[in-house]
Amino acid sequence: MKINKQKLTGILHPKSSAKNYKLRRYFPSTALSEWIDQFWFVDWNLPDGIQHQQENLPDPNFHLIYEKNTFKLIGPVSKKYTFRMEGQGEIIGVKFKVAAITHLLNNAADEYVDKTINIGDIFNAETINQLTQLANNKADEQQIAILQTALHTYFNVSPSPAIIQVRQLMQLIQTHPDIQSVNGLARVSNIPVRSIQRSFKQYVGLSPKWLIRKYRLHQALTRLENKERDILDIVEQLGYTDQPHLIRDFQEILGVTPSQYLK
């Protein structure tokens, strides 16, 4: 069981929010590494009368969530996601890799954006029965073993060429801030724009245009929180047309302006 120490992404105000909960992340076994990004565990125990609103801007992945003896499968999220913590609680999550469960779905991935899926529509009764054993095992290692055993039968093949290609496109978006449009992504990847758009509709759920905006905003957030640059520097460095363009992205995706976010 290998601990995931990679940099967190998608958590808003990470420094100030971390004091309210305990987060652990683990990589899957080699057999599931092409399909599961990580297992994650979060628990909290807040004093009476104290609440914490955790805000995230997640990656476009499906998540299997276990909370209060209930399972749910959450589709890709297209906007800021807020979760309220109070009292004592815990969540166990499985973050699937991009396009990992599309072979289990009845429709293209874009049909599940911002939706919760009944796990009975995805997994059989035997699998669900195996998953319920999480309630009787409290150690992270035991719970991961249960999850891997239950899910292994659905992921005993290699990713298709189409899935490999869409993951490579996602990697380009995430790691190349100079890619500022779908046309730019098409030039770098040498894949036609229409093919990219169809692939993201089928396997990712969110459009490549939206994801380019999202990951550029991630970089802006990191620079603002670390006080590496002021807003004008960020506008220039990340290739925004002007400052209002950056502010518009903040407002549309996060619901606040950059200055409001920092406050």
C-alpha positions as a Python dict, from the first residue, in 0.01 Angstrom:
ca = {
    (1, 'M'): (0, 0, 0),
    (2, 'K'): (186, 306, -129),
    (3, 'I'): (101, 651, 6),
    (4, 'N'): (29, 915, -257),
    (5, 'K'): (241, 1220, -174),
    (6, 'Q'): (182, 1400, -502),
    (7, 'K'): (71, 1762, -490),
    (8, 'L'): (-300, 1806, -423),
    (9, 'T'): (-505, 1959, -701),
    (10, 'G'): (-853, 2104, -704),
    (11, 'I'): (-876, 2194, -333),
    (12, 'L'): (-952, 2561, -280),
    (13, 'H'): (-776, 2743, 4),
    (14, 'P'): (-569, 2430, 79),
    (15, 'K'): (-353, 2583, 352),
    (16, 'S'): (-635, 2724, 562),
    (17, 'S'): (-875, 2433, 512),
    (18, 'A'): (-634, 2149, 595),
    (19, 'K'): (-659, 2213, 970),
    (20, 'N'): (-1026, 2103, 965),
    (21, 'Y'): (-978, 1746, 850),
    (22, 'K'): (-733, 1460, 802),
    (23, 'L'): (-672, 1339, 447),
    (24, 'R'): (-490, 1022, 341),
    (25, 'R'): (-432, 913, -18),
    (26, 'Y'): (-301, 582, -153),
    (27, 'F'): (-209, 445, -493),
    (28, 'P'): (-383, 126, -613),
    (29, 'S'): (-216, -206, -681),
    (30, 'T'): (-29, -250, -1010),
    (31, 'A'): (-318, -455, -1147),
    (32, 'L'): (-556, -158, -1109),
    (33, 'S'): (-315, 126, -1181),
    (34, 'E'): (-450, 182, -1533),
    (35, 'W'): (-803, 229, -1399),
    (36, 'I'): (-787, 379, -1051),
    (37, 'D'): (-602, 703, -984),
    (38, 'Q'): (-611, 680, -605),
    (39, 'F'): (-803, 580, -294),
    (40, 'W'): (-869, 867, -58),
    (41, 'F'): (-985, 886, 302),
    (42, 'V'): (-1096, 1200, 485),
    (43, 'D'): (-1224, 1228, 840),
    (44, 'W'): (-1301, 1517, 1071),
    (45, 'N'): (-1402, 1586, 1429),
    (46, 'L'): (-1505, 1947, 1473),
    (47, 'P'): (-1613, 2109, 1803),
    (48, 'D'): (-1983, 2167, 1865),
    (49, 'G'): (-2114, 2465, 1673),
    (50, 'I'): (-1819, 2473, 1431),
    (51, 'Q'): (-1870, 2406, 1062),
    (52, 'H'): (-1627, 2392, 774),
    (53, 'Q'): (-1731, 2449, 413),
    (54, 'Q'): (-1481, 2261, 198),
    (55, 'E'): (-1467, 2396, -157),
    (56, 'N'): (-1313, 2198, -442),
    (57, 'L'): (-1266, 2235, -816),
    (58, 'P'): (-1221, 1864, -893),
    (59, 'D'): (-1056, 1692, -1185),
    (60, 'P'): (-1305, 1547, -1440),
    (61, 'N'): (-1303, 1199, -1292),
    (62, 'F'): (-1578, 970, -1170),
    (63, 'H'): (-1566, 897, -795),
    (64, 'L'): (-1708, 610, -592),
    (65, 'I'): (-1801, 752, -251),
    (66, 'Y'): (-1880, 572, 74),
    (67, 'E'): (-2029, 785, 350),
    (68, 'K'): (-2270, 700, 635),
    (69, 'N'): (-2304, 340, 513),
    (70, 'T'): (-2418, 464, 172),
    (71, 'F'): (-2249, 429, -167),
    (72, 'K'): (-2283, 662, -462),
    (73, 'L'): (-2103, 713, -789),
    (74, 'I'): (-2046, 1078, -876),
    (75, 'G'): (-1992, 1191, -1234),
    (76, 'P'): (-1752, 1462, -1352),
    (77, 'V'): (-1811, 1799, -1183),
    (78, 'S'): (-1836, 2111, -1399),
    (79, 'K'): (-1833, 2374, -1127),
    (80, 'K'): (-1712, 2450, -779),
    (81, 'Y'): (-1820, 2176, -539),
    (82, 'T'): (-1895, 2260, -175),
    (83, 'F'): (-1918, 2006, 107),
    (84, 'R'): (-2014, 2096, 463),
    (85, 'M'): (-1831, 1930, 750),
    (86, 'E'): (-1964, 1942, 1107),
    (87, 'G'): (-1943, 1719, 1411),
    (88, 'Q'): (-1764, 1390, 1341),
    (89, 'G'): (-1759, 1214, 1006),
    (90, 'E'): (-1560, 1028, 746),
    (91, 'I'): (-1564, 956, 374),
    (92, 'I'): (-1392, 686, 170),
    (93, 'G'): (-1342, 761, -197),
    (94, 'V'): (-1216, 593, -512),
    (95, 'K'): (-1098, 834, -778),
    (96, 'F'): (-1111, 652, -1111),
    (97, 'K'): (-879, 751, -1391),
    (98, 'V'): (-1019, 945, -1684),
    (99, 'A'): (-1239, 722, -1903),
    (100, 'A'): (-1198, 431, -1661),
    (101, 'I'): (-1564, 337, -1621),
    (102, 'T'): (-1703, 438, -1960),
    (103, 'H'): (-1731, 71, -2059),
    (104, 'L'): (-1974, 24, -1767),
    (105, 'L'): (-2203, 314, -1863),
    (106, 'N'): (-2506, 307, -2090),
    (107, 'N'): (-2436, 651, -2237),
    (108, 'A'): (-2147, 881, -2323),
    (109, 'A'): (-1965, 1039, -2029),
    (110, 'D'): (-2119, 1382, -2093),
    (111, 'E'): (-2458, 1240, -1988),
    (112, 'Y'): (-2330, 1202, -1631),
    (113, 'V'): (-2180, 1546, -1567),
    (114, 'D'): (-2291, 1687, -1228),
    (115, 'K'): (-2499, 1374, -1162),
    (116, 'T'): (-2506, 1099, -902),
    (117, 'I'): (-2544, 744, -1033),
    (118, 'N'): (-2707, 456, -849),
    (119, 'I'): (-2427, 201, -802),
    (120, 'G'): (-2681, -76, -861),
    (121, 'D'): (-2689, 42, -1223),
    (122, 'I'): (-2313, -14, -1252),
    (123, 'F'): (-2209, -296, -1020),
    (124, 'N'): (-2374, -634, -958),
    (125, 'A'): (-2518, -755, -625),
    (126, 'E'): (-2207, -958, -540),
    (127, 'T'): (-1983, -654, -579),
    (128, 'I'): (-2213, -436, -370),
    (129, 'N'): (-2219, -702, -99),
    (130, 'Q'): (-1837, -708, -97),
    (131, 'L'): (-1829, -329, -69),
    (132, 'T'): (-2058, -328, 234),
    (133, 'Q'): (-1778, -502, 426),
    (134, 'L'): (-1614, -159, 455),
    (135, 'A'): (-1840, -93, 753),
    (136, 'N'): (-1678, -376, 950),
    (137, 'N'): (-1316, -279, 881),
    (138, 'K'): (-1172, 51, 998),
    (139, 'A'): (-804, 34, 900),
    (140, 'D'): (-713, 202, 570),
    (141, 'E'): (-520, -104, 452),
    (142, 'Q'): (-816, -337, 514),
    (143, 'Q'): (-1059, -105, 341),
    (144, 'I'): (-836, -69, 36),
    (145, 'A'): (-808, -449, 14),
    (146, 'I'): (-1189, -473, 14),
    (147, 'L'): (-1222, -208, -256),
    (148, 'Q'): (-960, -366, -479),
    (149, 'T'): (-1108, -713, -448),
    (150, 'A'): (-1458, -586, -525),
    (151, 'L'): (-1356, -375, -825),
    (152, 'H'): (-1091, -595, -983),
    (153, 'T'): (-1332, -800, -1194),
    (154, 'Y'): (-1445, -486, -1383),
    (155, 'F'): (-1095, -378, -1477),
    (156, 'N'): (-907, -689, -1586),
    (157, 'V'): (-830, -559, -1937),
    (158, 'S'): (-595, -299, -2081),
    (159, 'P'): (-719, 49, -2182),
    (160, 'S'): (-827, 81, -2546),
    (161, 'P'): (-630, 301, -2791),
    (162, 'A'): (-913, 559, -2772),
    (163, 'I'): (-882, 581, -2393),
    (164, 'I'): (-504, 607, -2410),
    (165, 'Q'): (-535, 891, -2662),
    (166, 'V'): (-785, 1092, -2457),
    (167, 'R'): (-565, 1054, -2148),
    (168, 'Q'): (-268, 1184, -2345),
    (169, 'L'): (-476, 1485, -2451),
    (170, 'M'): (-573, 1547, -2089),
    (171, 'Q'): (-206, 1531, -1992),
    (172, 'L'): (-123, 1795, -2252),
    (173, 'I'): (-392, 2028, -2118),
    (174, 'Q'): (-279, 1984, -1759),
    (175, 'T'): (93, 2030, -1817),
    (176, 'H'): (114, 2284, -2099),
    (177, 'P'): (-16, 2630, -1998),
    (178, 'D'): (75, 2755, -2345),
    (179, 'I'): (-217, 2551, -2485),
    (180, 'Q'): (-491, 2814, -2462),
    (181, 'S'): (-752, 2684, -2708),
    (182, 'V'): (-881, 2363, -2864),
    (183, 'N'): (-714, 2468, -3189),
    (184, 'G'): (-387, 2491, -2998),
    (185, 'L'): (-442, 2144, -2854),
    (186, 'A'): (-512, 2012, -3204),
    (187, 'R'): (-186, 2160, -3336),
    (188, 'V'): (26, 2016, -3054),
    (189, 'S'): (-136, 1672, -3068),
    (190, 'N'): (-181, 1657, -3446),
    (191, 'I'): (-542, 1544, -3394),
    (192, 'P'): (-835, 1722, -3566),
    (193, 'V'): (-1049, 1950, -3349),
    (194, 'R'): (-1369, 1757, -3420),
    (195, 'S'): (-1203, 1428, -3323),
    (196, 'I'): (-1085, 1580, -2994),
    (197, 'Q'): (-1432, 1714, -2917),
    (198, 'R'): (-1601, 1381, -2990),
    (199, 'S'): (-1347, 1193, -2778),
    (200, 'F'): (-1398, 1422, -2478),
    (201, 'K'): (-1776, 1394, -2510),
    (202, 'Q'): (-1755, 1016, -2509),
    (203, 'Y'): (-1483, 952, -2253),
    (204, 'V'): (-1434, 1262, -2034),
    (205, 'G'): (-1773, 1428, -2021),
    (206, 'L'): (-1647, 1787, -2011),
    (207, 'S'): (-1541, 1974, -2322),
    (208, 'P'): (-1172, 2035, -2399),
    (209, 'K'): (-1243, 2410, -2412),
    (210, 'W'): (-1382, 2409, -2058),
    (211, 'L'): (-1094, 2196, -1926),
    (212, 'I'): (-835, 2429, -2077),
    (213, 'R'): (-1001, 2714, -1886),
    (214, 'K'): (-1018, 2505, -1569),
    (215, 'Y'): (-653, 2404, -1559),
    (216, 'R'): (-537, 2753, -1648),
    (217, 'L'): (-745, 2872, -1353),
    (218, 'H'): (-573, 2610, -1133),
    (219, 'Q'): (-240, 2766, -1220),
    (220, 'A'): (-371, 3114, -1147),
    (221, 'L'): (-498, 2998, -807),
    (222, 'T'): (-161, 2846, -717),
    (223, 'R'): (21, 3166, -805),
    (224, 'L'): (-223, 3384, -612),
    (225, 'E'): (-220, 3166, -301),
    (226, 'N'): (160, 3143, -299),
    (227, 'K'): (181, 3518, -367),
    (228, 'E'): (422, 3445, -651),
    (229, 'R'): (265, 3701, -886),
    (230, 'D'): (11, 3980, -880),
    (231, 'I'): (-296, 3962, -1102),
    (232, 'L'): (-143, 4155, -1392),
    (233, 'D'): (158, 3922, -1397),
    (234, 'I'): (-72, 3619, -1401),
    (235, 'V'): (-274, 3763, -1689),
    (236, 'E'): (44, 3795, -1896),
    (237, 'Q'): (209, 3470, -1786),
    (238, 'L'): (-94, 3249, -1849),
    (239, 'G'): (-187, 3412, -2177),
    (240, 'Y'): (-517, 3574, -2081),
    (241, 'T'): (-637, 3835, -2326),
    (242, 'D'): (-673, 4089, -2046),
    (243, 'Q'): (-754, 4119, -1676),
    (244, 'P'): (-1135, 4114, -1726),
    (245, 'H'): (-1094, 3778, -1904),
    (246, 'L'): (-924, 3630, -1594),
    (247, 'I'): (-1187, 3782, -1365),
    (248, 'R'): (-1464, 3639, -1583),
    (249, 'D'): (-1318, 3287, -1555),
    (250, 'F'): (-1303, 3324, -1176),
    (251, 'Q'): (-1663, 3440, -1157),
    (252, 'E'): (-1804, 3178, -1395),
    (253, 'I'): (-1619, 2879, -1248),
    (254, 'L'): (-1564, 2974, -883),
    (255, 'G'): (-1840, 3231, -831),
    (256, 'V'): (-1602, 3499, -699),
    (257, 'T'): (-1346, 3749, -830),
    (258, 'P'): (-972, 3692, -766),
    (259, 'S'): (-970, 3956, -490),
    (260, 'Q'): (-1274, 3798, -322),
    (261, 'Y'): (-1109, 3457, -338),
    (262, 'L'): (-796, 3585, -164),
    (263, 'K'): (-1001, 3745, 113),
}
